[in-house]
Amino acid sequence: MKRFAIAALFAISSAGSALALDAHYSKDTTGSAADAWAAIGDFCGIQNWHPALEKCELSSKDGKTLRTLHLKGGGTVLEELVEQNDETMTQTYIILDGVLPVANYKSTLKVVAKGDGATYDWSGHFDAKKGVADDESLKTMNGVYAAGVDALVAKTSK
């Protein structure tokens, strides 16, 4: 009986926990991979192509590279660069704080060479912020990725 009670308690507590979410958006550009990477390789260069951003401020703390994104219409997002690799054209970052409805967020934006062009690929793994429904968090981040990648394609396509 004791085993049954422990198993039932575990099942009930596990059922209430949210699963991590994944968002993803990719799109081809007719621009070269080098041009595509040049658009995103600068960690604060996002202010030059993402339509939701007013400005980006670069800073550092304890040897870590940070950026503060100021959103059009108000609000900020503080992000930390985890890894940038110019050879593989990947940039990985985490969100430390901000208005987006996510927690435990880690994302990678990359460029993949494809013939004479390239593919932008933006993906993220996160939890919904406490009090936010999973589908709302997913919808928001998919929208962020789509708006950004679509703007990059428009900027770099020949």
mmCIF file of C-alpha atoms in Angstrom:
data_model
loop_
_atom_site.group_PDB
_atom_site.id
_atom_site.type_symbol
_atom_site.label_atom_id
_atom_site.label_comp_id
_atom_site.label_asym_id
_atom_site.label_seq_id
_atom_site.Cartn_x
_atom_site.Cartn_y
_atom_site.Cartn_z
ATOM 1 C CA MET A 1 0.000 0.000 0.000
ATOM 2 C CA LYS A 2 2.859 2.350 0.858
ATOM 3 C CA ARG A 3 4.427 1.795 -2.598
ATOM 4 C CA PHE A 4 1.108 2.593 -4.270
ATOM 5 C CA ALA A 5 0.765 5.836 -2.302
ATOM 6 C CA ILE A 6 4.295 6.932 -3.204
ATOM 7 C CA ALA A 7 3.758 6.073 -6.890
ATOM 8 C CA ALA A 8 0.436 7.942 -6.934
ATOM 9 C CA LEU A 9 1.998 10.995 -5.284
ATOM 10 C CA PHE A 10 4.840 10.978 -7.834
ATOM 11 C CA ALA A 11 2.372 10.693 -10.736
ATOM 12 C CA ILE A 12 0.291 13.598 -9.444
ATOM 13 C CA SER A 13 3.306 15.858 -8.875
ATOM 14 C CA SER A 14 4.771 14.989 -12.294
ATOM 15 C CA ALA A 15 1.528 15.689 -14.131
ATOM 16 C CA GLY A 16 1.553 19.314 -13.009
ATOM 17 C CA SER A 17 5.033 20.139 -14.255
ATOM 18 C CA ALA A 18 5.383 21.946 -17.546
ATOM 19 C CA LEU A 19 7.496 20.419 -20.287
ATOM 20 C CA ALA A 20 10.211 22.441 -21.962
ATOM 21 C CA LEU A 21 9.132 24.079 -25.199
ATOM 22 C CA ASP A 22 10.901 24.375 -28.544
ATOM 23 C CA ALA A 23 10.400 27.134 -31.102
ATOM 24 C CA HIS A 24 11.991 27.162 -34.543
ATOM 25 C CA TYR A 25 11.906 29.155 -37.772
ATOM 26 C CA SER A 26 14.132 28.938 -40.835
ATOM 27 C CA LYS A 27 14.124 30.473 -44.280
ATOM 28 C CA ASP A 28 16.400 30.612 -47.317
ATOM 29 C CA THR A 29 18.064 33.741 -48.646
ATOM 30 C CA THR A 30 19.556 34.244 -52.088
ATOM 31 C CA GLY A 31 22.365 36.226 -50.461
ATOM 32 C CA SER A 32 25.656 34.499 -49.753
ATOM 33 C CA ALA A 33 26.345 32.755 -46.457
ATOM 34 C CA ALA A 34 29.075 35.346 -45.767
ATOM 35 C CA ASP A 35 26.595 38.214 -46.255
ATOM 36 C CA ALA A 36 24.014 36.416 -44.141
ATOM 37 C CA TRP A 37 26.512 35.876 -41.309
ATOM 38 C CA ALA A 38 27.707 39.488 -41.533
ATOM 39 C CA ALA A 39 24.141 40.569 -40.755
ATOM 40 C CA ILE A 40 23.933 38.552 -37.525
ATOM 41 C CA GLY A 41 27.551 38.006 -36.458
ATOM 42 C CA ASP A 42 27.685 41.219 -34.425
ATOM 43 C CA PHE A 43 25.852 40.405 -31.158
ATOM 44 C CA CYS A 44 24.245 43.853 -31.023
ATOM 45 C CA GLY A 45 23.730 43.995 -34.794
ATOM 46 C CA ILE A 46 20.233 42.622 -34.169
ATOM 47 C CA GLN A 47 19.117 46.240 -33.799
ATOM 48 C CA ASN A 48 19.828 46.712 -37.514
ATOM 49 C CA TRP A 49 17.451 44.018 -38.712
ATOM 50 C CA HIS A 50 14.872 42.915 -36.133
ATOM 51 C CA PRO A 51 11.713 45.006 -36.609
ATOM 52 C CA ALA A 52 10.656 44.757 -32.938
ATOM 53 C CA LEU A 53 13.779 46.489 -31.636
ATOM 54 C CA GLU A 54 14.361 50.143 -30.993
ATOM 55 C CA LYS A 55 18.000 49.741 -29.951
ATOM 56 C CA CYS A 56 20.585 47.396 -28.473
ATOM 57 C CA GLU A 57 23.160 48.229 -25.812
ATOM 58 C CA LEU A 58 26.248 46.061 -25.457
ATOM 59 C CA SER A 59 27.900 45.616 -22.052
ATOM 60 C CA SER A 60 29.936 43.113 -20.081
ATOM 61 C CA LYS A 61 29.849 41.741 -16.559
ATOM 62 C CA ASP A 62 32.239 39.256 -14.979
ATOM 63 C CA GLY A 63 33.836 38.657 -18.380
ATOM 64 C CA LYS A 64 30.508 37.839 -20.053
ATOM 65 C CA THR A 65 29.123 39.696 -23.066
ATOM 66 C CA LEU A 66 25.622 41.064 -22.502
ATOM 67 C CA ARG A 67 23.133 42.941 -24.614
ATOM 68 C CA THR A 68 20.081 44.858 -23.515
ATOM 69 C CA LEU A 69 17.396 44.916 -26.175
ATOM 70 C CA HIS A 70 15.001 47.860 -26.020
ATOM 71 C CA LEU A 71 11.705 46.920 -27.632
ATOM 72 C CA LYS A 72 9.577 49.285 -29.673
ATOM 73 C CA GLY A 73 6.610 50.182 -27.519
ATOM 74 C CA GLY A 74 8.530 49.594 -24.282
ATOM 75 C CA GLY A 75 10.195 46.830 -22.336
ATOM 76 C CA THR A 76 13.681 45.379 -22.328
ATOM 77 C CA VAL A 77 15.307 41.975 -22.599
ATOM 78 C CA LEU A 78 18.737 41.222 -21.102
ATOM 79 C CA GLU A 79 20.668 38.499 -22.927
ATOM 80 C CA GLU A 80 24.065 36.857 -22.464
ATOM 81 C CA LEU A 81 26.190 35.580 -25.327
ATOM 82 C CA VAL A 82 27.037 31.956 -24.539
ATOM 83 C CA GLU A 83 28.981 31.095 -27.675
ATOM 84 C CA GLN A 84 29.752 32.588 -31.041
ATOM 85 C CA ASN A 85 31.544 30.641 -33.742
ATOM 86 C CA ASP A 86 32.372 32.507 -36.937
ATOM 87 C CA GLU A 87 33.544 29.298 -38.622
ATOM 88 C CA THR A 88 30.238 27.453 -38.132
ATOM 89 C CA MET A 89 28.260 30.729 -38.279
ATOM 90 C CA THR A 90 26.405 30.077 -35.027
ATOM 91 C CA GLN A 91 25.487 32.377 -32.177
ATOM 92 C CA THR A 92 24.027 30.969 -28.945
ATOM 93 C CA TYR A 93 22.626 33.114 -26.155
ATOM 94 C CA ILE A 94 20.427 32.952 -23.070
ATOM 95 C CA ILE A 95 17.853 35.365 -21.697
ATOM 96 C CA LEU A 96 18.680 36.532 -18.186
ATOM 97 C CA ASP A 97 15.708 38.848 -17.641
ATOM 98 C CA GLY A 98 13.025 40.689 -19.522
ATOM 99 C CA VAL A 99 9.469 41.060 -20.690
ATOM 100 C CA LEU A 100 9.282 37.989 -22.930
ATOM 101 C CA PRO A 101 7.053 35.191 -21.549
ATOM 102 C CA VAL A 102 9.890 32.670 -21.196
ATOM 103 C CA ALA A 103 12.151 31.215 -18.506
ATOM 104 C CA ASN A 104 15.252 29.019 -18.753
ATOM 105 C CA TYR A 105 15.648 30.242 -22.328
ATOM 106 C CA LYS A 106 18.533 29.224 -24.596
ATOM 107 C CA SER A 107 18.605 29.978 -28.297
ATOM 108 C CA THR A 108 20.821 29.551 -31.342
ATOM 109 C CA LEU A 109 20.756 31.639 -34.484
ATOM 110 C CA LYS A 110 22.794 30.222 -37.334
ATOM 111 C CA VAL A 111 23.522 30.499 -41.022
ATOM 112 C CA VAL A 112 23.873 27.383 -43.156
ATOM 113 C CA ALA A 113 25.496 27.707 -46.599
ATOM 114 C CA LYS A 114 23.228 26.366 -49.326
ATOM 115 C CA GLY A 115 24.580 26.534 -52.874
ATOM 116 C CA ASP A 116 25.028 30.211 -53.784
ATOM 117 C CA GLY A 117 22.660 31.220 -50.981
ATOM 118 C CA ALA A 118 22.101 30.377 -47.353
ATOM 119 C CA THR A 119 19.504 29.415 -44.791
ATOM 120 C CA TYR A 120 18.846 31.357 -41.609
ATOM 121 C CA ASP A 121 17.870 29.037 -38.775
ATOM 122 C CA TRP A 122 16.676 30.335 -35.380
ATOM 123 C CA SER A 123 15.692 27.928 -32.641
ATOM 124 C CA GLY A 124 15.114 28.113 -28.925
ATOM 125 C CA HIS A 125 14.449 25.850 -25.965
ATOM 126 C CA PHE A 126 12.618 27.296 -22.949
ATOM 127 C CA ASP A 127 9.865 27.041 -20.371
ATOM 128 C CA ALA A 128 6.839 29.283 -20.247
ATOM 129 C CA LYS A 129 7.210 31.960 -17.592
ATOM 130 C CA LYS A 130 5.229 31.253 -14.436
ATOM 131 C CA GLY A 131 1.608 32.239 -15.004
ATOM 132 C CA VAL A 132 1.899 32.109 -18.808
ATOM 133 C CA ALA A 133 0.307 29.330 -20.858
ATOM 134 C CA ASP A 134 2.686 27.193 -22.929
ATOM 135 C CA ASP A 135 0.862 28.013 -26.168
ATOM 136 C CA GLU A 136 1.125 31.760 -25.498
ATOM 137 C CA SER A 137 4.856 31.490 -24.848
ATOM 138 C CA LEU A 138 5.360 29.394 -27.999
ATOM 139 C CA LYS A 139 3.280 31.752 -30.137
ATOM 140 C CA THR A 140 5.289 34.748 -28.933
ATOM 141 C CA MET A 141 8.687 33.186 -29.584
ATOM 142 C CA ASN A 142 7.687 31.752 -32.965
ATOM 143 C CA GLY A 143 6.542 35.275 -33.866
ATOM 144 C CA VAL A 144 9.840 36.788 -32.709
ATOM 145 C CA TYR A 145 11.802 34.295 -34.808
ATOM 146 C CA ALA A 146 9.612 34.663 -37.912
ATOM 147 C CA ALA A 147 9.723 38.477 -37.831
ATOM 148 C CA GLY A 148 13.494 38.459 -37.398
ATOM 149 C CA VAL A 149 14.320 35.843 -40.016
ATOM 150 C CA ASP A 150 11.907 37.351 -42.546
ATOM 151 C CA ALA A 151 13.595 40.744 -42.038
ATOM 152 C CA LEU A 152 17.037 39.156 -42.460
ATOM 153 C CA VAL A 153 15.969 37.499 -45.707
ATOM 154 C CA ALA A 154 14.603 40.801 -47.021
ATOM 155 C CA LYS A 155 17.860 42.539 -46.057
ATOM 156 C CA THR A 156 20.261 39.985 -47.552
ATOM 157 C CA SER A 157 18.478 38.527 -50.587
ATOM 158 C CA LYS A 158 19.829 39.543 -53.986
#
